[in-house]
XYZ file of C-alpha atoms in Angstrom:
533
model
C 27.932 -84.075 -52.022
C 27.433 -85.962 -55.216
C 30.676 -88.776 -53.880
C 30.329 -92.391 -53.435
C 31.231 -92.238 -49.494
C 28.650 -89.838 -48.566
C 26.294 -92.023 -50.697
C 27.474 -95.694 -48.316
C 26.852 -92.830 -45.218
C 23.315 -92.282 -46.747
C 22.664 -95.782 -47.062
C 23.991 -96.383 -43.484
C 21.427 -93.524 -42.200
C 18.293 -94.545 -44.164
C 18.535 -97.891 -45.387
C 20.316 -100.113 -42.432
C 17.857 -102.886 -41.630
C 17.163 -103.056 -45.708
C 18.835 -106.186 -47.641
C 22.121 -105.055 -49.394
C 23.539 -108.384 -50.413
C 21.433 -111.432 -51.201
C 24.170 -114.342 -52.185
C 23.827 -118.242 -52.090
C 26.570 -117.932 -48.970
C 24.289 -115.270 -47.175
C 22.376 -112.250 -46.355
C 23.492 -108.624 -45.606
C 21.540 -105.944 -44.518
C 22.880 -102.553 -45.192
C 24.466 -101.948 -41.889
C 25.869 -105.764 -41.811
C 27.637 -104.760 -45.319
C 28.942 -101.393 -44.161
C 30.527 -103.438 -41.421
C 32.658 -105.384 -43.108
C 33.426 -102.954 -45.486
C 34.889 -100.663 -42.721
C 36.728 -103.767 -41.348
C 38.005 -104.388 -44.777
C 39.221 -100.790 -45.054
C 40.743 -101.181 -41.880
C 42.798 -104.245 -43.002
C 43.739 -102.585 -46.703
C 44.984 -99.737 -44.429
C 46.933 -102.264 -42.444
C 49.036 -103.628 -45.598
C 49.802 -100.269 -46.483
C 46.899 -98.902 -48.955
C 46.324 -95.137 -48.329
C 43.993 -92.574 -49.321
C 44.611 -91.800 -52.755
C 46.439 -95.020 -53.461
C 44.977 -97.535 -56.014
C 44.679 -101.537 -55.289
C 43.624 -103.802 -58.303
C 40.784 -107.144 -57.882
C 40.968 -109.764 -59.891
C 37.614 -111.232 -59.492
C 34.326 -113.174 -60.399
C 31.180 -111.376 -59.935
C 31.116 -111.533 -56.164
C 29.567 -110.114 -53.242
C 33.370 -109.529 -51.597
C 33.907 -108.276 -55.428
C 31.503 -105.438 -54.071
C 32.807 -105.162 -50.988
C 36.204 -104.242 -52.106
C 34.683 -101.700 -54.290
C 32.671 -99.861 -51.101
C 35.805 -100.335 -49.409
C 37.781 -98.040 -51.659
C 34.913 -95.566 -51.519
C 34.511 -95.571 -48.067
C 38.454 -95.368 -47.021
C 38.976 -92.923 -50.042
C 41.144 -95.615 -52.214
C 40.530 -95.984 -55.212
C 40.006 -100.055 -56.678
C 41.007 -100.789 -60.109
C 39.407 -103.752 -61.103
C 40.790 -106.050 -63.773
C 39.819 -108.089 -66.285
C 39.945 -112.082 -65.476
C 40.276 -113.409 -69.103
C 43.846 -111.448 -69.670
C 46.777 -113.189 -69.470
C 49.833 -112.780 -67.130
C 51.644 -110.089 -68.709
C 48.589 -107.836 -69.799
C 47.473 -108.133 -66.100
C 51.084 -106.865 -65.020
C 51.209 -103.940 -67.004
C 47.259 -102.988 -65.895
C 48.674 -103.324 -62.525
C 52.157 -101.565 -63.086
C 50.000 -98.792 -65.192
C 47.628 -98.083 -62.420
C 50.343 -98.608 -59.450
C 48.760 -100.847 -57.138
C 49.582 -101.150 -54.045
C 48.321 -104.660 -53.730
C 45.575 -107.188 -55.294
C 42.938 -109.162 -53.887
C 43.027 -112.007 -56.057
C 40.284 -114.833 -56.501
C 41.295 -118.211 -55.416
C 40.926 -119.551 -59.137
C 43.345 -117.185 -60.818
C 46.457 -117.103 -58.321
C 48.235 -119.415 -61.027
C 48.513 -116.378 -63.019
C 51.172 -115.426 -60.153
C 53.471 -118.011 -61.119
C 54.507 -116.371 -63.972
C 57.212 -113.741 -64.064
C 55.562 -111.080 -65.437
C 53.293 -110.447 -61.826
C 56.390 -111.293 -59.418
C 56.418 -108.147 -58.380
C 53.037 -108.814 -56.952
C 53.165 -111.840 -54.974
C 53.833 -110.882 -51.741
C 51.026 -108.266 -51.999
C 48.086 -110.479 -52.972
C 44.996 -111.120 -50.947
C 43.200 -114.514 -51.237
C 39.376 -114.360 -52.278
C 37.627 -117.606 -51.511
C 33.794 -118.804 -51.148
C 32.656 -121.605 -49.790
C 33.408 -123.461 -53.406
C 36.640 -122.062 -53.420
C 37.457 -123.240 -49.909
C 35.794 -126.744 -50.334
C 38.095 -127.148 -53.686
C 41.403 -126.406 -51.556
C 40.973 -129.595 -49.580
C 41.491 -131.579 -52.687
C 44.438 -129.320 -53.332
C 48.431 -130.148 -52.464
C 49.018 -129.656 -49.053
C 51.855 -127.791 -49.742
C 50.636 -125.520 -52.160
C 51.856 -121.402 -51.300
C 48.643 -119.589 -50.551
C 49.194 -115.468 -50.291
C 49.526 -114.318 -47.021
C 47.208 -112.627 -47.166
C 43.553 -114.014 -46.539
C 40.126 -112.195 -47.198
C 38.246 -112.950 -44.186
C 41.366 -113.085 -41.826
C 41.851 -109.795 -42.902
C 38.212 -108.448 -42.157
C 38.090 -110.276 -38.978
C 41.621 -109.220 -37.733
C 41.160 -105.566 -38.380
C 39.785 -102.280 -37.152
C 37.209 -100.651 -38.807
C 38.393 -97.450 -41.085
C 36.606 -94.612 -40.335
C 34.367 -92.869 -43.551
C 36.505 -90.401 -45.732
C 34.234 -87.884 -47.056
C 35.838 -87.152 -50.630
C 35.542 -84.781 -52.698
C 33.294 -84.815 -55.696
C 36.454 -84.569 -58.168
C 38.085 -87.431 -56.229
C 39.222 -90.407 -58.216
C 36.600 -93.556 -57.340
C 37.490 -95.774 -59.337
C 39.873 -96.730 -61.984
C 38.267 -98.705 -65.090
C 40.606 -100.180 -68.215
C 38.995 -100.166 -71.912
C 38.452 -103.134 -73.736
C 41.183 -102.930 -75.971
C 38.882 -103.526 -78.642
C 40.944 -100.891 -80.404
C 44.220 -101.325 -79.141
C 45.906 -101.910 -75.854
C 43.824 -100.801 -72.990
C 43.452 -97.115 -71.390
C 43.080 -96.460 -67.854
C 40.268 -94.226 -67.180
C 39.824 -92.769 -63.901
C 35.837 -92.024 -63.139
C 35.737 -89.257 -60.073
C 32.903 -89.809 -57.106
C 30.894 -86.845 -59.729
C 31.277 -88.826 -62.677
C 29.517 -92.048 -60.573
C 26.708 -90.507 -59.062
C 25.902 -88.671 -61.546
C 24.943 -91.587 -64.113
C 23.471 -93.466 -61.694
C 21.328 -90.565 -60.589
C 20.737 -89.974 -64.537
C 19.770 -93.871 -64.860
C 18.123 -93.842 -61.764
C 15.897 -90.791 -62.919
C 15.100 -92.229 -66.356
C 14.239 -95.836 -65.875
C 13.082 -95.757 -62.046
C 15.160 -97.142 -59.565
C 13.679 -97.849 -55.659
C 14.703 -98.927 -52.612
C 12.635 -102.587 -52.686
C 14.715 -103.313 -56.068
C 17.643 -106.091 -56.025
C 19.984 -105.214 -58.727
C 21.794 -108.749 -60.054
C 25.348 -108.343 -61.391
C 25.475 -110.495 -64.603
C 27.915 -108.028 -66.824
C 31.530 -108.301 -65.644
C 32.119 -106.311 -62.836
C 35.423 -105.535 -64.350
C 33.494 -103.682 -66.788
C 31.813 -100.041 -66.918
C 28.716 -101.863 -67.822
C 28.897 -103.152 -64.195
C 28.625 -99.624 -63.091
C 24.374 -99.490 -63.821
C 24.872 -100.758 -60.284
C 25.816 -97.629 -58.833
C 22.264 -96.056 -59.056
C 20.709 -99.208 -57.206
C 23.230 -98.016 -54.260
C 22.258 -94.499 -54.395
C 18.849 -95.725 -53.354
C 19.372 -98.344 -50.807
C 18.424 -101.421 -53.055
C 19.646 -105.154 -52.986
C 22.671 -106.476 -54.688
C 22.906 -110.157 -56.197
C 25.761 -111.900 -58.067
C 26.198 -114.262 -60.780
C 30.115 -115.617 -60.509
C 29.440 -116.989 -64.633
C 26.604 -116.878 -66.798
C 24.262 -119.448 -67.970
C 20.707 -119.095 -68.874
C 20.264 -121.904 -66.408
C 22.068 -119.634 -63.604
C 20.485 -116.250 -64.678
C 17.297 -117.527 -63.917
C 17.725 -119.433 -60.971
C 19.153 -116.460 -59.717
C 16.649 -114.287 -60.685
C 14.041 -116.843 -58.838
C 16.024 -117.141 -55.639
C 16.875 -113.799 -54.949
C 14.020 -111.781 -55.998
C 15.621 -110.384 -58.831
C 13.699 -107.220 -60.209
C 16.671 -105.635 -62.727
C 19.654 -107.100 -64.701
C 22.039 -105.988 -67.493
C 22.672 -108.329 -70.024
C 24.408 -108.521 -73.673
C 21.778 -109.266 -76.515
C 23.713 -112.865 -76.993
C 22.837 -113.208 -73.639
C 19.009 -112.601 -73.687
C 19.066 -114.646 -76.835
C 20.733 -118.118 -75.198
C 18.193 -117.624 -72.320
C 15.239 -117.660 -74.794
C 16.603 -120.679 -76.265
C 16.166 -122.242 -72.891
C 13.844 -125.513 -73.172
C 12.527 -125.183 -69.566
C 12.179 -121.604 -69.351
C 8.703 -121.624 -68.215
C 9.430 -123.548 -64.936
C 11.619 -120.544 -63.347
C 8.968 -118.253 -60.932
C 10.328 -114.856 -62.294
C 7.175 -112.944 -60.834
C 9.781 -110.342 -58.817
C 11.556 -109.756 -62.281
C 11.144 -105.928 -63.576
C 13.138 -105.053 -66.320
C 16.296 -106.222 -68.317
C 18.742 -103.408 -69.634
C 20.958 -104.319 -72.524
C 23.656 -102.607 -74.396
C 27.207 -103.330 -76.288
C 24.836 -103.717 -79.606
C 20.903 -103.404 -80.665
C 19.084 -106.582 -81.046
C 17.268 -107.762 -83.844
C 13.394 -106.866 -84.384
C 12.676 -110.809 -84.206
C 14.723 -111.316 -80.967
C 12.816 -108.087 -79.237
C 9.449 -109.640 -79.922
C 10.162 -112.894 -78.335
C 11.767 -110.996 -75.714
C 8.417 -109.213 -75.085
C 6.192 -112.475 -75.765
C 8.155 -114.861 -73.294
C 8.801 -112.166 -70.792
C 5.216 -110.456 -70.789
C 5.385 -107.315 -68.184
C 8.636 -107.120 -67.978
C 10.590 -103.552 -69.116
C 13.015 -104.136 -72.453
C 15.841 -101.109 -72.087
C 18.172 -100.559 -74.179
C 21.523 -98.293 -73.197
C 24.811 -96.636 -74.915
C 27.583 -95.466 -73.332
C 31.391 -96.153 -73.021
C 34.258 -96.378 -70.410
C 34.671 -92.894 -70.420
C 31.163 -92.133 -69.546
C 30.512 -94.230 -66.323
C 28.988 -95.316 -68.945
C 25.367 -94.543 -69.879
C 24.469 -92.020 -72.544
C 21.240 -92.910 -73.791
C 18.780 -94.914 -73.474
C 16.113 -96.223 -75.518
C 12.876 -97.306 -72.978
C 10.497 -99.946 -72.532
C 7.567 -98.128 -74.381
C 9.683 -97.061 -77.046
C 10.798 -100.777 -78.110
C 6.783 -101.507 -77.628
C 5.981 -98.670 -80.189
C 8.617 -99.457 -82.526
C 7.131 -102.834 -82.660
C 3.461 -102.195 -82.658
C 3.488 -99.318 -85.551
C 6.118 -101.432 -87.792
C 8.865 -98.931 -87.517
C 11.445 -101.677 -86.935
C 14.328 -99.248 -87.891
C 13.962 -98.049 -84.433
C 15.189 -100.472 -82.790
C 18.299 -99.934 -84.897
C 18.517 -96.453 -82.571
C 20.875 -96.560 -79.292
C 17.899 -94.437 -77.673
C 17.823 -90.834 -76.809
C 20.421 -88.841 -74.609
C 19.537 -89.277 -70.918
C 18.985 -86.035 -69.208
C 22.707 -84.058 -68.360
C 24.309 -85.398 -71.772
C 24.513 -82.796 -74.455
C 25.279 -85.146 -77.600
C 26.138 -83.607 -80.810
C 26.802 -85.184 -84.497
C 30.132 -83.441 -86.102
C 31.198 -83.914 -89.324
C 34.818 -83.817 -90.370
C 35.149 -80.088 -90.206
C 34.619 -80.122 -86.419
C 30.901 -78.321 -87.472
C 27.540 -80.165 -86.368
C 25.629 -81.916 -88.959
C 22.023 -81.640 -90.320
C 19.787 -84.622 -88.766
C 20.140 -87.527 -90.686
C 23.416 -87.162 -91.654
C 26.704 -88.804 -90.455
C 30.001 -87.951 -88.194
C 31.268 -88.396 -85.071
C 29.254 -88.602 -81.829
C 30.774 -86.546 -79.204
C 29.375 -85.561 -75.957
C 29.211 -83.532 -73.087
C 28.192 -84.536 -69.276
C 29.016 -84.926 -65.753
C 29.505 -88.464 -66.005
C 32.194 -87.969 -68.676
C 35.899 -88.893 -67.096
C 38.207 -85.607 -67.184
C 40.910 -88.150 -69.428
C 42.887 -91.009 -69.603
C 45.548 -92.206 -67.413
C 48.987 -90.996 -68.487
C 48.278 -90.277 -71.717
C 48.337 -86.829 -72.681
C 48.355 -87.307 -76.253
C 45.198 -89.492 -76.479
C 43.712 -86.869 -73.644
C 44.555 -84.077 -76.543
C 42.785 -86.274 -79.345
C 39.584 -87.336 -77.565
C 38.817 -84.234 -75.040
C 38.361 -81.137 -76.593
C 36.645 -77.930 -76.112
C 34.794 -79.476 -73.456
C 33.457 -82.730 -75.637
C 34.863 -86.151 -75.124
C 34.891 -87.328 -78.898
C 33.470 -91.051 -78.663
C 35.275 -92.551 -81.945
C 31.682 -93.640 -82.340
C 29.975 -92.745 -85.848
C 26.264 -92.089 -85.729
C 23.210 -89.832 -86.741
C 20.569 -87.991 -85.150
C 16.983 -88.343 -86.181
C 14.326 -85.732 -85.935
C 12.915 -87.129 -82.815
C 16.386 -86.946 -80.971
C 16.818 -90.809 -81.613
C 20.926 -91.667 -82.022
C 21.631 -94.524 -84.535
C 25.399 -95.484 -83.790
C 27.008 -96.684 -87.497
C 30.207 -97.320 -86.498
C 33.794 -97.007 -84.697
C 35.210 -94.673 -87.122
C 38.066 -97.361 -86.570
C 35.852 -99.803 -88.198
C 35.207 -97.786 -91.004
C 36.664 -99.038 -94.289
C 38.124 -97.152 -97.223
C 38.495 -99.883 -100.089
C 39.300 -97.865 -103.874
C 38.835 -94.408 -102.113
C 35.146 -95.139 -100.893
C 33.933 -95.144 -97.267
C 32.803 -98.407 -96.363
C 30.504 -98.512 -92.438
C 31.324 -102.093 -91.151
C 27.685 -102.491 -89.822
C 26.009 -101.604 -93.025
C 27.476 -104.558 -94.558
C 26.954 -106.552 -91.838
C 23.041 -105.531 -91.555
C 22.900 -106.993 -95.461
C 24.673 -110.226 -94.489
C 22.188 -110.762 -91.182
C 19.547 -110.472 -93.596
C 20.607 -114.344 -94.745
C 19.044 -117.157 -93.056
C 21.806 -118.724 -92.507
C 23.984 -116.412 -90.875
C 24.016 -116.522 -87.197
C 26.416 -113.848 -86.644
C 29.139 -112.057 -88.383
C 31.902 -109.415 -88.588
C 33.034 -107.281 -91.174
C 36.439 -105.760 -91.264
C 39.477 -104.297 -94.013
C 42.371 -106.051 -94.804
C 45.327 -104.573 -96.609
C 44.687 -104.961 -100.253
C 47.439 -103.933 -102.768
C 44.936 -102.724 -104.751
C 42.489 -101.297 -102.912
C 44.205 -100.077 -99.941
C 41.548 -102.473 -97.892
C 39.168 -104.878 -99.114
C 36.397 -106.092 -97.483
C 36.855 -109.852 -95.189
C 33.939 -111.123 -93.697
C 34.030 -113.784 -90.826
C 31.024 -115.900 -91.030
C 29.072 -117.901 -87.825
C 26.163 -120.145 -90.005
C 23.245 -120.832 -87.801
C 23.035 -124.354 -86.284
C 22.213 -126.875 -88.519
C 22.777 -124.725 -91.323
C 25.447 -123.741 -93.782
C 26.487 -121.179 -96.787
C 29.372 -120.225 -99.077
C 30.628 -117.083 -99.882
C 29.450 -117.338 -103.479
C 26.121 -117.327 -102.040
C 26.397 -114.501 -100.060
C 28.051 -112.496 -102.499
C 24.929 -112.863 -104.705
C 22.882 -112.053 -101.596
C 24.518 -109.158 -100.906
C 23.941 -107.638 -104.338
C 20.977 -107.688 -104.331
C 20.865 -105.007 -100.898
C 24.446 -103.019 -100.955
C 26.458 -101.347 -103.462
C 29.144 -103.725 -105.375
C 31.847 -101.913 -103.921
C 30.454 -102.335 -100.344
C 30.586 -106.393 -100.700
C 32.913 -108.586 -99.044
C 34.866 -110.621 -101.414
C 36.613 -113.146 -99.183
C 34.969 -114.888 -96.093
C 36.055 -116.940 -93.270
C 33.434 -119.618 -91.588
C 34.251 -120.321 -88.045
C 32.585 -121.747 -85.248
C 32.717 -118.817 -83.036
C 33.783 -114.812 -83.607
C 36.199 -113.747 -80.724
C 35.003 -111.805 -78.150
C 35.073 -109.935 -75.133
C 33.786 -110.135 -71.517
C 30.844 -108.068 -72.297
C 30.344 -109.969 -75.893
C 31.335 -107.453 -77.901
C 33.158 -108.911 -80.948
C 37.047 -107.873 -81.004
C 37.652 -107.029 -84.844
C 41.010 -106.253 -83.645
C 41.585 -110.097 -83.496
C 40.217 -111.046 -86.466
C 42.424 -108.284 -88.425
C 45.563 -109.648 -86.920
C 44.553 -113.236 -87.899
C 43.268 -112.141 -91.888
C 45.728 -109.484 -92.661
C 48.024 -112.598 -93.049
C 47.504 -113.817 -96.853
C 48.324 -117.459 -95.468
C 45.060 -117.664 -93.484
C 42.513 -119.817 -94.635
C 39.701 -118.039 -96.470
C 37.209 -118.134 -99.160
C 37.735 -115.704 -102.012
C 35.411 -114.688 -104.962
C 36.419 -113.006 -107.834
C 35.416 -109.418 -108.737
């Protein structure tokens, strides 16, 4: 059966005296873990949770993070987990959307149950603490209202839940977009939809039981989900609660570390690290990285300071549990060797199961190297949105999830993603791709990074805004840019007003939120830099 469950029951058969969870607070092997996972069943089973039923975590990147996940899967409930950096009311309606029964809560962010919106929720919260979290309560007011409801009380008090073999179209978990485009979806991945990317994954990069995964990307996020084919074999699971480059690699040195996921930004801050060379990160196999491609420059010192171990890049969404393609370790080594640098622009090739098509606006496919939408096919793809029958209606048809992605096929089967067709920009009746403009602008010294959206123009319809980070040290004007950019884009494709900031927003995963900086620009009053036509 291709289901989460019967994968823990596999694990429980073949792998029970291998490590499962290496954390600073202790060591599981794979029968210790399915313990307290049945025990933690057991207890969501006490307070009410059934089979079916969805609970919500709010939670750091944890090793009882993971165990409430494997709990679901094992007990047949289905964990929704949430994103920390929302605030009160977004978390109630994820919560209200996705009818949880309860939430297990991290000792940090049970402030956010103060306010009014999550009332409804306060007498069915469980209490997450470490050791930290516990050793920070002593300083705390004795009279502060903890949940009733305590993590380990609740493991140690109950009886362990049998395992619930689903069934392969079985809801196993319940994931929330971004809301990089709007306000966030609730898509429901089945036990199928799981196992099969991470036996695609697994297949394509080489996964093995001696491996020990380390969750860096939010395990609130799909991205978090490359775990699953490091469970399908047995392998080791480490944490990382917050990163730093400091705490990535101590990590990485402690636990035997041999695969991570990481966002470019991230790689790049740990290259930047003075004392890199003093980590041992001999066990260390390969880093995965996705949400955007990283510069030619960056992948070489990737390669130079971490010589033997695998660069992969991977594409995928929510909705696709999440890989699509990948682009491997040799390819990134080719790319760089023969001086085909556009390469590395790709987002790989489809893995094997994903039938991946380029249609233009007609709904027909397009000839290689031309444009449309990227819209797929696979086992891994979710069967539709929570609730929402009219963005189910839009996005699934005929059998293809359409990705709102823009992109092109090469001859060799590479995929080069343009852009959100949300991002794309139609200024005087011309298309405008966001990340066109932006490739021009990162072609400045002095630009560190930068976004390029449409505002409303009375003229134009839109008209081009740039937000501008300089590099450290460094600085530019927008007159200055808008001579460099004429030199490599069309006039009509060059931003005429520019905002320098300190940071872009962003989200978990470091992906920047354009939706943000359209709802701070679109207002005339906001502080820019304009050059004339």
């Amino acid at each position: 059966m291709l289901t989460m469950s019967s994968a823990l029951d596999r694990c429980r058969r073949y792998y029970a005296d291998r490590p499962a969870v290496i954390d600073r607070e202790g060591r599981w092997t794979w029968a210790g873990h399915l313990d307290r996972i049945a025990r933690l069943a057991g207890g969501l089973q006490a307070l009410g949770v059934k089979r079916g039923d969805a609970f919500a975590t709010l939670s750091r990147n944890t090793f009882r993070n993971f165990e409430l996940l494997h709990a679901g899967y094992w007990m047949g409930a289905v964990p929704a987990p949430v994103n920390i950096r929302l605030a009160a009311p977004e978390i109630a309606y994820i919560l209200d959307n996705a009818g949880a029964e309860v939430v297990a809560v991290d000792a940090p962010f049970l402030g956010l149950f103060d306010h009014e919106a999550l009332a409804p929720w306060r007498d069915r919260t469980i209490r997450i603490a470490g050791a930290q979290d516990d050793a920070a309560d002593a300083d705390a007011d004795p009279g502060a209202a903890w949940p009733e409801h305590d993590y380990e009380t609740l493991i140690a008090g109950a009886e362990p839940a049998g395992l619930h073999e689903a069934q392969e179209t079985d809801p196993a978990i319940l994931l929330y977009t971004g809301g990089t485009t709007g306000r966030s979806k609730g898509v429901p991945l089945s036990h199928r939809n799981a196992v099969s990317n991470g036996m695609q994954v697994g297949h394509t990069v080489g996964i093995y039981s001696d491996d020990v995964y380390l969750h860096v990307a939010p395990m609130f996020h799909s991205a978090d989900l490359l775990g699953t084919g490091f469970t399908l074999m047995g392998s080791g699971h480490a944490f990382l609660p917050a990163f730093t480059p400091a705490d990535l690699l101590g990590a990485i040195q402690d636990r035997g570390v041999t695969w991570t996921m990481l966002a470019p930004t991230m790689i790049i801050m740990t290259l930047q690290q003075e004392d890199l060379s003093r980590y041992d990160l001999s066990s260390l196999r390969a880093f995965l990285y996705g949400s955007a491609p990283m510069a030619a420059e960056w992948v070489e010192r990737t390669l130079k300071a971490f010589d033997g171990v695998e660069l992969i890049q991977g594409y995928g969404l929510t909705e696709t549990s999440p890989i699509l393609s990948l682009m491997s370790h040799r390819e990134h080594v080719e790319a760089i060797a023969s001086g085909n640098r556009e390469r590395l622009k790709a987002a790989g090739r489809p893995i094997i199961g994903v039938d991946m098509r380029i249609l233009g606006p007609d709904g027909r496919e397009v000839p290689n190297g031309e444009s449309g939408e990227v819209v797929v096919r696979a086992p891994n793809v979710t069967a539709g949105y929570l609730n929402l029958p009219e963005e189910n209606a839009r996005a699934f048809r005929d059998g293809w999830f359409h990705t709102g992605d823009v992109g092109r096929m090469d001859d060799n089967g590479f995929m080069y993603l343009i852009d959100r067709k949300k991002d794309m920009i139609i200024t005087g009746g011309e298309n405008v791709y966001s990340l066109e403009v932006e490739a021009a602008l990162y072609q400045h010294p002095a630009v560190g990074e930068c976004a390029v959206i449409g505002i409303p123009d009375s003229k134009y319809g839109e008209a081009l805004f740039a937000a501008i980070v300089p590099q450290p040290g460094q600085s530019v004007g927008a007159e200055e840019l808008v001579a460099h950019c004429r030199e490599r884009i069309g006039g009509y494709k060059i931003p005429r007003q520019y905002a320098f900031l300190p940071e872009l927003p962003k989200s978990a995963m470091g992906k920047i939120l354009k939706t943000a900086l359209r709802e701070t620009y679109s207002d005339p009053a906001a502080e820019r830099e304009t050059v004339a036509r």
